[in-house]
Short mmCIF file of C-alpha atoms in Angstrom, two decimals:
data_model
loop_
_atom_site.label_atom_id
_atom_site.label_comp_id
_atom_site.label_asym_id
_atom_site.label_seq_id
_atom_site.Cartn_x
_atom_site.Cartn_y
_atom_site.Cartn_z
CA UNK A 1 25.46 1.10 -22.66
CA UNK A 2 23.42 -0.98 -20.21
CA UNK A 3 21.11 1.21 -18.12
CA UNK A 4 20.18 0.72 -14.47
CA UNK A 5 18.84 3.20 -11.95
CA UNK A 6 21.00 4.30 -9.02
CA UNK A 7 19.11 6.02 -6.19
CA UNK A 8 21.38 7.53 -3.55
CA UNK A 9 18.40 8.55 -1.38
CA UNK A 10 17.70 4.90 -0.46
CA UNK A 11 19.26 3.04 2.45
CA UNK A 12 20.06 0.18 0.08
CA UNK A 13 23.84 -0.04 -0.55
CA UNK A 14 24.90 0.83 -4.09
CA UNK A 15 26.36 -2.65 -4.53
CA UNK A 16 22.97 -4.15 -3.69
CA UNK A 17 21.21 -1.84 -6.15
CA UNK A 18 23.56 -2.81 -9.00
CA UNK A 19 23.45 -6.51 -8.14
CA UNK A 20 19.66 -6.67 -7.76
CA UNK A 21 18.88 -4.87 -11.01
CA UNK A 22 21.34 -6.96 -13.02
CA UNK A 23 19.99 -10.14 -11.43
CA UNK A 24 16.40 -9.25 -12.39
CA UNK A 25 17.42 -8.34 -15.94
CA UNK A 26 19.01 -11.78 -16.28
CA UNK A 27 16.01 -13.61 -14.78
CA UNK A 28 13.61 -11.68 -17.02
CA UNK A 29 15.63 -12.43 -20.12
CA UNK A 30 16.50 -8.79 -20.73
CA UNK A 31 20.14 -9.93 -20.61
CA UNK A 32 20.56 -13.14 -22.60
CA UNK A 33 22.86 -16.09 -21.92
CA UNK A 34 26.28 -15.43 -23.42
CA UNK A 35 25.78 -11.65 -23.52
CA UNK A 36 28.84 -9.69 -22.40
CA UNK A 37 28.45 -7.25 -19.51
CA UNK A 38 30.26 -3.90 -19.62
CA UNK A 39 33.72 -3.85 -18.06
CA UNK A 40 33.67 -2.82 -14.41
CA UNK A 41 35.63 0.36 -15.17
CA UNK A 42 33.38 1.37 -18.07
CA UNK A 43 30.16 0.54 -16.17
CA UNK A 44 31.26 2.43 -13.04
CA UNK A 45 32.13 5.50 -15.08
CA UNK A 46 28.76 5.35 -16.84
CA UNK A 47 26.85 5.09 -13.53
CA UNK A 48 29.01 7.63 -11.70
CA UNK A 49 29.93 5.22 -8.91
CA UNK A 50 33.08 3.57 -7.59
CA UNK A 51 34.54 0.74 -9.67
CA UNK A 52 34.76 -1.38 -6.50
CA UNK A 53 30.95 -1.23 -6.21
CA UNK A 54 30.57 -2.78 -9.67
CA UNK A 55 33.29 -5.35 -9.01
CA UNK A 56 31.58 -6.48 -5.79
CA UNK A 57 28.19 -6.73 -7.58
CA UNK A 58 29.77 -8.79 -10.38
CA UNK A 59 31.46 -11.06 -7.84
CA UNK A 60 28.13 -11.71 -6.10
CA UNK A 61 26.47 -12.54 -9.41
CA UNK A 62 29.41 -14.83 -10.24
CA UNK A 63 29.12 -16.62 -6.87
CA UNK A 64 25.41 -17.28 -7.47
CA UNK A 65 25.91 -18.51 -11.02
CA UNK A 66 24.23 -15.65 -12.87
CA UNK A 67 27.40 -14.70 -14.75
CA UNK A 68 30.65 -16.31 -15.86
CA UNK A 69 34.08 -14.78 -16.02
CA UNK A 70 36.42 -15.58 -18.92
CA UNK A 71 40.07 -14.72 -18.37
CA UNK A 72 40.99 -11.73 -20.51
CA UNK A 73 37.58 -11.67 -22.22
CA UNK A 74 35.29 -10.16 -19.58
CA UNK A 75 32.10 -11.07 -17.73
CA UNK A 76 29.23 -12.85 -19.51
CA UNK A 77 25.65 -13.77 -18.61
CA UNK A 78 25.53 -17.48 -17.80
CA UNK A 79 23.29 -19.72 -19.89
CA UNK A 80 20.24 -21.21 -18.18
CA UNK A 81 19.65 -18.24 -15.85
CA UNK A 82 16.49 -17.04 -17.65
CA UNK A 83 13.54 -17.93 -15.44
CA UNK A 84 10.21 -16.91 -16.98
CA UNK A 85 8.61 -14.38 -19.28
CA UNK A 86 6.07 -13.59 -16.56
CA UNK A 87 8.79 -12.01 -14.46
CA UNK A 88 8.84 -9.20 -16.98
CA UNK A 89 5.48 -7.88 -15.81
CA UNK A 90 4.33 -9.91 -12.85
CA UNK A 91 7.20 -9.98 -10.35
CA UNK A 92 8.44 -7.04 -8.38
CA UNK A 93 12.12 -6.93 -7.49
CA UNK A 94 13.50 -5.95 -4.10
CA UNK A 95 14.12 -2.44 -5.43
CA UNK A 96 10.58 -2.07 -6.76
CA UNK A 97 9.07 -2.55 -3.32
CA UNK A 98 11.73 -0.90 -1.12
CA UNK A 99 10.59 2.67 -0.52
CA UNK A 100 11.83 3.64 2.92
CA UNK A 101 13.30 7.15 2.96
CA UNK A 102 16.82 7.58 4.22
CA UNK A 103 17.11 8.85 7.78
CA UNK A 104 17.63 12.62 8.00
CA UNK A 105 17.00 12.91 4.26
CA UNK A 106 16.05 16.38 3.06
CA UNK A 107 13.55 14.90 0.60
CA UNK A 108 9.94 15.78 1.47
CA UNK A 109 7.92 12.64 0.80
CA UNK A 110 4.15 12.92 0.20
CA UNK A 111 3.71 9.17 0.45
CA UNK A 112 0.15 8.17 1.35
CA UNK A 113 -0.91 5.82 4.13
CA UNK A 114 1.73 6.85 6.66
CA UNK A 115 0.32 8.17 9.95
CA UNK A 116 2.05 10.80 12.09
CA UNK A 117 4.83 8.59 13.44
CA UNK A 118 5.91 11.20 16.00
CA UNK A 119 2.39 11.12 17.50
CA UNK A 120 2.39 7.40 18.32
CA UNK A 121 1.09 7.11 21.92
CA UNK A 122 4.37 5.85 23.32
CA UNK A 123 3.65 6.39 27.01
CA UNK A 124 0.24 4.72 27.00
CA UNK A 125 1.41 1.88 24.76
CA UNK A 126 4.60 1.38 26.77
CA UNK A 127 2.69 1.29 30.06
CA UNK A 128 0.25 -1.31 28.74
CA UNK A 129 3.02 -3.35 27.11
CA UNK A 130 4.85 -3.47 30.45
CA UNK A 131 1.67 -4.59 32.22
CA UNK A 132 1.11 -7.34 29.68
CA UNK A 133 4.70 -8.54 29.93
CA UNK A 134 4.60 -8.66 33.74
CA UNK A 135 1.04 -9.83 34.34
CA UNK A 136 0.14 -12.16 31.47
CA UNK A 137 0.30 -15.94 32.04
CA UNK A 138 3.43 -17.80 31.00
CA UNK A 139 1.53 -19.32 28.09
CA UNK A 140 1.61 -16.01 26.24
CA UNK A 141 5.31 -16.60 25.55
CA UNK A 142 4.61 -19.88 23.79
CA UNK A 143 2.98 -20.80 20.49
CA UNK A 144 -0.52 -19.41 20.06
CA UNK A 145 -3.62 -19.96 17.94
CA UNK A 146 -3.43 -18.87 14.28
CA UNK A 147 -6.65 -16.84 14.49
CA UNK A 148 -5.22 -14.64 17.23
CA UNK A 149 -5.76 -14.01 20.94
CA UNK A 150 -9.36 -14.37 22.08
CA UNK A 151 -8.98 -11.22 24.24
CA UNK A 152 -8.28 -9.10 21.16
CA UNK A 153 -10.92 -10.77 18.98
CA UNK A 154 -13.65 -10.20 21.58
CA UNK A 155 -12.83 -6.55 22.26
CA UNK A 156 -12.29 -5.84 18.55
CA UNK A 157 -15.64 -7.34 17.51
CA UNK A 158 -17.44 -5.07 20.01
CA UNK A 159 -15.43 -2.02 18.93
CA UNK A 160 -16.13 -2.58 15.23
CA UNK A 161 -19.85 -3.07 15.79
CA UNK A 162 -20.01 0.21 17.70
CA UNK A 163 -17.83 2.32 15.40
CA UNK A 164 -18.13 0.76 11.93
CA UNK A 165 -21.46 -1.08 11.96
CA UNK A 166 -19.71 -4.44 11.47
CA UNK A 167 -21.64 -7.55 12.54
CA UNK A 168 -19.54 -10.54 13.53
CA UNK A 169 -18.88 -13.08 16.25
CA UNK A 170 -15.30 -13.12 17.63
CA UNK A 171 -14.87 -16.56 16.05
CA UNK A 172 -15.17 -14.92 12.61
CA UNK A 173 -12.12 -12.75 13.27
CA UNK A 174 -8.61 -13.72 12.21
CA UNK A 175 -5.80 -11.45 13.42
CA UNK A 176 -3.17 -10.90 10.74
CA UNK A 177 0.24 -9.33 10.39
CA UNK A 178 -1.15 -6.23 8.70
CA UNK A 179 -3.56 -5.81 5.80
CA UNK A 180 -1.06 -7.21 3.30
CA UNK A 181 -1.20 -10.63 4.94
CA UNK A 182 -4.99 -10.39 5.11
CA UNK A 183 -5.13 -9.73 1.36
CA UNK A 184 -2.71 -12.60 0.68
CA UNK A 185 -4.84 -14.98 2.75
CA UNK A 186 -7.95 -13.97 0.80
CA UNK A 187 -6.09 -14.58 -2.47
CA UNK A 188 -4.95 -18.03 -1.36
CA UNK A 189 -8.37 -18.84 0.03
CA UNK A 190 -10.46 -17.91 -3.00
CA UNK A 191 -8.28 -17.67 -6.09
CA UNK A 192 -6.54 -20.04 -8.46
CA UNK A 193 -5.32 -19.85 -12.02
CA UNK A 194 -8.05 -18.87 -14.45
CA UNK A 195 -10.37 -17.31 -11.86
CA UNK A 196 -11.70 -13.75 -12.18
CA UNK A 197 -11.66 -10.83 -9.75
CA UNK A 198 -13.77 -7.73 -10.32
CA UNK A 199 -11.71 -4.86 -8.97
CA UNK A 200 -11.80 -1.06 -8.79
CA UNK A 201 -9.66 0.82 -11.28
CA UNK A 202 -7.55 2.56 -10.12
CA UNK A 203 -6.62 0.55 -7.02
CA UNK A 204 -3.39 0.02 -5.11
CA UNK A 205 -0.75 -1.54 -7.36
CA UNK A 206 0.32 -3.90 -4.56
CA UNK A 207 -3.19 -5.34 -4.33
CA UNK A 208 -3.24 -5.95 -8.07
CA UNK A 209 0.06 -7.83 -7.73
CA UNK A 210 -1.19 -9.98 -4.82
CA UNK A 211 -4.30 -11.10 -6.69
CA UNK A 212 -2.73 -11.56 -10.13
CA UNK A 213 0.14 -13.60 -8.64
CA UNK A 214 -2.32 -16.47 -8.16
CA UNK A 215 -2.89 -16.65 -11.92
CA UNK A 216 -6.31 -15.02 -11.65
CA UNK A 217 -7.46 -12.39 -14.14
CA UNK A 218 -8.38 -8.89 -13.00
CA UNK A 219 -11.57 -7.40 -14.41
CA UNK A 220 -11.29 -3.63 -13.84
CA UNK A 221 -14.34 -1.44 -13.22
CA UNK A 222 -13.77 2.30 -13.52
CA UNK A 223 -14.21 4.59 -10.52
CA UNK A 224 -16.07 7.90 -10.68
CA UNK A 225 -17.03 10.52 -8.07
CA UNK A 226 -19.27 7.89 -6.41
CA UNK A 227 -16.83 5.01 -6.32
CA UNK A 228 -16.96 1.76 -8.29
CA UNK A 229 -19.26 2.16 -11.29
CA UNK A 230 -21.60 -0.75 -10.55
CA UNK A 231 -23.63 -0.04 -13.70
CA UNK A 232 -20.92 -1.89 -15.64
CA UNK A 233 -20.77 -5.06 -13.54
CA UNK A 234 -20.19 -7.83 -16.12
CA UNK A 235 -22.83 -10.41 -16.95
CA UNK A 236 -20.54 -12.73 -18.90
CA UNK A 237 -18.18 -13.86 -16.12
CA UNK A 238 -18.54 -15.50 -12.71
CA UNK A 239 -16.04 -13.79 -10.41
CA UNK A 240 -14.58 -15.39 -7.30
CA UNK A 241 -15.04 -12.08 -5.54
CA UNK A 242 -15.42 -8.33 -6.02
CA UNK A 243 -12.79 -6.16 -4.39
CA UNK A 244 -13.35 -2.54 -3.44
CA UNK A 245 -12.68 0.24 -0.91
CA UNK A 246 -16.22 1.61 -0.47
CA UNK A 247 -15.77 3.96 2.49
CA UNK A 248 -12.77 5.82 1.00
CA UNK A 249 -11.79 4.64 -2.45
CA UNK A 250 -8.05 4.37 -2.94
CA UNK A 251 -6.67 6.46 -4.43
CA UNK A 252 -9.44 8.75 -5.73
CA UNK A 253 -11.22 9.14 -2.38
CA UNK A 254 -14.87 8.69 -3.44
CA UNK A 255 -17.53 7.10 -1.21
CA UNK A 256 -19.85 4.38 -2.51
CA UNK A 257 -23.51 5.45 -1.98
CA UNK A 258 -26.17 3.09 -0.63
CA UNK A 259 -27.76 2.60 -4.08
CA UNK A 260 -24.52 1.20 -5.51
CA UNK A 261 -23.90 -0.86 -2.36
CA UNK A 262 -27.29 -2.52 -2.77
CA UNK A 263 -26.66 -3.08 -6.48
CA UNK A 264 -23.32 -4.67 -5.64
CA UNK A 265 -24.84 -7.00 -3.05
CA UNK A 266 -27.60 -8.06 -5.44
CA UNK A 267 -25.02 -8.82 -8.11
CA UNK A 268 -22.91 -10.87 -5.66
CA UNK A 269 -25.99 -12.88 -4.67
CA UNK A 270 -26.82 -13.63 -8.29
CA UNK A 271 -23.22 -14.52 -9.15
CA UNK A 272 -22.85 -16.46 -5.86
CA UNK A 273 -19.55 -14.74 -5.10
CA UNK A 274 -18.01 -12.83 -2.21
CA UNK A 275 -17.34 -9.13 -1.78
CA UNK A 276 -14.01 -8.14 -0.22
CA UNK A 277 -14.18 -4.79 1.57
CA UNK A 278 -10.89 -3.06 2.40
CA UNK A 279 -11.60 -0.47 5.10
CA UNK A 280 -8.10 0.95 5.40
CA UNK A 281 -8.48 4.48 6.87
CA UNK A 282 -12.14 5.48 7.17
CA UNK A 283 -11.76 6.38 10.87
CA UNK A 284 -10.38 9.75 9.81
CA UNK A 285 -13.41 11.43 8.27
CA UNK A 286 -13.57 15.24 8.40
CA UNK A 287 -17.11 15.92 7.19
CA UNK A 288 -19.84 14.18 9.16
CA UNK A 289 -19.59 10.79 10.85
CA UNK A 290 -17.52 7.85 9.56
CA UNK A 291 -19.22 5.90 6.77
CA UNK A 292 -20.81 2.59 7.83
CA UNK A 293 -19.27 -0.61 6.55
CA UNK A 294 -20.60 -2.56 3.60
CA UNK A 295 -20.18 -5.71 5.69
CA UNK A 296 -22.97 -4.58 8.01
CA UNK A 297 -25.44 -4.90 5.11
CA UNK A 298 -24.52 -8.47 4.13
CA UNK A 299 -22.33 -10.22 6.76
CA UNK A 300 -22.70 -13.65 5.13
CA UNK A 301 -21.20 -12.52 1.83
CA UNK A 302 -18.73 -9.72 2.67
CA UNK A 303 -15.14 -10.34 3.77
CA UNK A 304 -13.96 -7.33 5.76
CA UNK A 305 -10.30 -6.27 6.02
CA UNK A 306 -8.97 -3.73 8.52
CA UNK A 307 -5.59 -2.58 9.76
CA UNK A 308 -4.02 -0.58 12.57
CA UNK A 309 -1.15 0.58 10.35
CA UNK A 310 -2.95 3.83 9.45
CA UNK A 311 -4.46 4.41 12.91
CA UNK A 312 -1.40 3.69 15.05
CA UNK A 313 1.76 2.55 13.27
CA UNK A 314 2.80 0.30 10.36
CA UNK A 315 5.53 -1.12 12.63
CA UNK A 316 2.95 -2.95 14.78
CA UNK A 317 2.00 -5.21 11.82
CA UNK A 318 -1.49 -5.77 13.17
CA UNK A 319 -4.52 -6.20 10.94
CA UNK A 320 -7.55 -8.45 10.78
CA UNK A 321 -9.98 -10.36 8.60
CA UNK A 322 -13.68 -10.84 9.27
CA UNK A 323 -15.00 -13.81 7.33
CA UNK A 324 -18.35 -15.49 6.81
CA UNK A 325 -18.50 -18.60 9.05
CA UNK A 326 -18.17 -20.88 6.03
CA UNK A 327 -14.62 -19.62 5.40
CA UNK A 328 -13.17 -19.22 8.89
CA UNK A 329 -11.72 -22.71 9.43
CA UNK A 330 -10.00 -22.78 6.04
CA UNK A 331 -8.57 -19.34 6.70
CA UNK A 332 -7.24 -20.38 10.12
CA UNK A 333 -5.47 -23.34 8.52
CA UNK A 334 -3.90 -21.06 5.89
CA UNK A 335 -2.79 -18.65 8.60
CA UNK A 336 -1.14 -21.49 10.49
CA UNK A 337 0.78 -22.56 7.39
CA UNK A 338 1.72 -18.95 6.72
CA UNK A 339 3.31 -17.93 10.04
CA UNK A 340 1.71 -20.00 12.86
CA UNK A 341 0.35 -16.86 14.55
CA UNK A 342 0.69 -13.09 14.87
CA UNK A 343 2.87 -11.94 17.84
CA UNK A 344 0.91 -12.40 21.07
CA UNK A 345 2.34 -9.61 23.24
CA UNK A 346 1.36 -6.94 20.71
CA UNK A 347 -2.13 -8.45 20.44
CA UNK A 348 -2.63 -8.35 24.19
CA UNK A 349 -1.35 -4.79 24.41
CA UNK A 350 -3.72 -3.70 21.64
CA UNK A 351 -6.64 -5.46 23.34
CA UNK A 352 -6.07 -3.44 26.50
CA UNK A 353 -5.51 -0.27 24.48
CA UNK A 354 -8.94 -0.69 22.86
CA UNK A 355 -10.73 -1.91 26.02
CA UNK A 356 -9.57 1.09 28.07
CA UNK A 357 -10.76 3.56 25.43
CA UNK A 358 -7.26 4.67 24.44
CA UNK A 359 -7.75 3.83 20.78
CA UNK A 360 -10.84 6.03 20.41
CA UNK A 361 -9.11 8.84 22.33
CA UNK A 362 -6.14 8.59 19.97
CA UNK A 363 -8.38 8.62 16.88
CA UNK A 364 -10.23 11.73 18.10
CA UNK A 365 -6.93 13.49 18.77
CA UNK A 366 -5.40 12.53 15.43
CA UNK A 367 -8.54 13.43 13.48
CA UNK A 368 -8.10 17.05 14.60
CA UNK A 369 -4.40 17.03 13.70
CA UNK A 370 -4.94 15.48 10.27
CA UNK A 371 -7.78 17.88 9.54
CA UNK A 372 -5.42 20.81 10.15
CA UNK A 373 -2.77 19.24 7.92
CA UNK A 374 -5.35 18.68 5.22
CA UNK A 375 -6.24 22.40 5.32
CA UNK A 376 -2.55 23.33 5.10
CA UNK A 377 -2.22 21.19 1.95
CA UNK A 378 -5.33 22.77 0.42
CA UNK A 379 -4.22 26.30 1.25
CA UNK A 380 -0.68 25.71 -0.02
CA UNK A 381 -1.96 24.29 -3.30
CA UNK A 382 -4.26 27.27 -3.74
CA UNK A 383 -1.41 29.67 -2.98
CA UNK A 384 1.08 28.06 -5.38
CA UNK A 385 -1.22 26.91 -8.20
CA UNK A 386 -4.43 28.92 -7.91
CA UNK A 387 -7.13 27.76 -10.32
CA UNK A 388 -4.76 25.42 -12.16
CA UNK A 389 -5.52 22.53 -9.80
CA UNK A 390 -8.60 20.68 -8.60
CA UNK A 391 -8.60 18.85 -5.26
CA UNK A 392 -10.43 15.51 -5.05
CA UNK A 393 -11.22 12.92 -2.37
CA UNK A 394 -10.19 14.96 0.66
CA UNK A 395 -13.13 14.29 3.01
CA UNK A 396 -11.53 11.21 4.59
CA UNK A 397 -8.15 9.60 5.23
CA UNK A 398 -4.53 10.69 5.10
CA UNK A 399 -4.22 11.77 1.46
CA UNK A 400 -5.91 13.76 -1.25
CA UNK A 401 -5.78 13.83 -5.05
CA UNK A 402 -4.62 16.84 -7.04
CA UNK A 403 -5.73 17.14 -10.64
CA UNK A 404 -3.59 19.53 -12.72
CA UNK A 405 -4.50 21.43 -15.87
CA UNK A 406 -2.18 20.80 -18.84
CA UNK A 407 0.35 18.70 -16.90
CA UNK A 408 1.02 14.99 -17.35
CA UNK A 409 3.04 13.18 -14.70
CA UNK A 410 5.35 11.16 -16.91
CA UNK A 411 8.37 9.32 -15.58
CA UNK A 412 10.52 12.25 -16.71
CA UNK A 413 8.32 14.76 -14.84
CA UNK A 414 8.39 12.66 -11.66
CA UNK A 415 12.20 12.49 -11.86
CA UNK A 416 12.42 16.27 -12.24
CA UNK A 417 10.21 16.65 -9.16
CA UNK A 418 12.37 14.21 -7.23
CA UNK A 419 15.50 16.12 -8.23
CA UNK A 420 13.87 19.10 -6.52
CA UNK A 421 13.92 17.08 -3.28
CA UNK A 422 10.21 16.21 -3.18
CA UNK A 423 8.39 12.92 -3.88
CA UNK A 424 4.85 12.69 -5.19
CA UNK A 425 2.99 9.68 -6.55
CA UNK A 426 1.03 9.59 -9.82
CA UNK A 427 -2.44 8.05 -9.77
CA UNK A 428 -1.53 6.39 -13.07
CA UNK A 429 0.85 4.11 -11.14
CA UNK A 430 -2.22 2.38 -9.67
CA UNK A 431 -4.34 2.11 -12.82
CA UNK A 432 -5.06 -1.09 -14.72
CA UNK A 433 -6.39 0.59 -17.85
CA UNK A 434 -3.76 3.23 -18.54
CA UNK A 435 -4.20 6.77 -19.77
CA UNK A 436 -7.19 8.11 -17.82
CA UNK A 437 -5.43 9.76 -14.88
CA UNK A 438 -2.14 11.09 -16.25
CA UNK A 439 -2.71 14.55 -14.77
CA UNK A 440 -3.39 13.45 -11.18
CA UNK A 441 -1.07 12.85 -8.23
CA UNK A 442 -1.58 11.51 -4.70
CA UNK A 443 -0.44 13.77 -1.86
CA UNK A 444 -0.20 12.03 1.51
CA UNK A 445 0.11 14.39 4.46
CA UNK A 446 -0.28 12.25 7.59
CA UNK A 447 3.42 12.18 8.50
CA UNK A 448 4.36 15.72 7.41
CA UNK A 449 4.59 18.87 9.50
CA UNK A 450 3.11 22.23 8.50
CA UNK A 451 6.55 23.45 7.42
CA UNK A 452 7.26 20.31 5.39
CA UNK A 453 3.89 20.52 3.61
CA UNK A 454 4.35 24.17 2.67
CA UNK A 455 7.96 23.72 1.58
CA UNK A 456 7.13 20.52 -0.32
CA UNK A 457 4.37 22.15 -2.36
CA UNK A 458 6.63 25.13 -3.04
CA UNK A 459 9.30 22.72 -4.35
CA UNK A 460 6.64 20.97 -6.42
CA UNK A 461 5.72 24.32 -8.03
CA UNK A 462 9.38 25.04 -8.83
CA UNK A 463 9.84 21.56 -10.28
CA UNK A 464 6.82 21.82 -12.57
CA UNK A 465 7.93 25.25 -13.78
CA UNK A 466 11.34 23.72 -14.54
CA UNK A 467 9.71 20.75 -16.30
CA UNK A 468 7.71 23.07 -18.56
CA UNK A 469 10.84 25.06 -19.38
CA UNK A 470 12.75 21.89 -20.20
CA UNK A 471 9.90 20.66 -22.43
CA UNK A 472 9.94 23.93 -24.39
CA UNK A 473 13.68 23.58 -24.98
CA UNK A 474 13.14 20.11 -26.46
CA UNK A 475 10.55 21.35 -28.96
#
């Protein structure tokens, strides 16, 4: 029987889930032209859903030409609907990227990179947004410049120099709709088919997808307790750029020391390539002061990416690129073709928020809150697992890594954990060279309360005990 995954915890309608997965199987060639689909009654029974759901999904596929219906014979995959082999590994479907928890769900989600959404400074932001709306010139409601509002670029350049050691002129800044757009612009700016990117391994799966979608090849460099292992920088390729997260490696949490930073810069000079620095959450450092940027050491060669999604809210969709002067005009043109410009009202509100010191006040406040949540995670892990776990990369950011003894987080194990109403994320999901981090998971805690953290780790313990019991029964 044909298998697809039905997830009732998602907001996506069941019909959409069935339709989307069948559509992707057809495009990928997993379902061949002329192949008969299961009857709607049989398929619905197999999936444990209403027959009407399957019928509606089949009807949508029929309307779009993916399948054909033959009177009295059933539903068949239409010929000519197979798109490309590369879809098998290179293209994410709607379901692969949709990971928004259902409202009021009782699942405790340890997803990383989500700030405390209930702590967003609504009053201050609302007051400033109202001021901007009432006081700004009429031109703010029209089309704007692709690089962003000059007010935000000026105040942001001063803020970054003071807090992150970044050196740039406001003209080198391009305001983006979040870090994802910034990464996409870098990919379009510097990559084409056949190019090479040296990249940390592990690193966010989404970033791998953005870069490889250009046709470029990823050259992974392993990460240890000091970040990217620069000793193994290749001598036989000329990369377009080197990508890394030096101030808080994602996901393992290590910090690149000055010796490796210098080695990296020297290599980039010799290879005549750029370094792309993703500085996604280094504001929240709990031991000592925030780590200085790599960009401050070599402004002419480092492209710096930042975002306000982790500091304030992902909903704002505000990020930025700092580019060497030689790349700024090309990047502005790409930004214009991409979306004309990032929303102006939000930019102006953020500019005032930074200028009046509200951003730094908010960061100081949230650093204390996240530090307490980090300690709750550590204490809960110690209580439930004792010496059977090792905690890594917890000095900065909104997540930590837990390394388990004698446990591998296979797909089956993750499903058992999810069935216990808790979601965790294996490090292996973000690896390029598989097999080195099977016993590690990422626990994000930014958007979880004390009670949710404690209950979630208790559920995780119960799930892993159940997984071990189930494994013994299979032996």
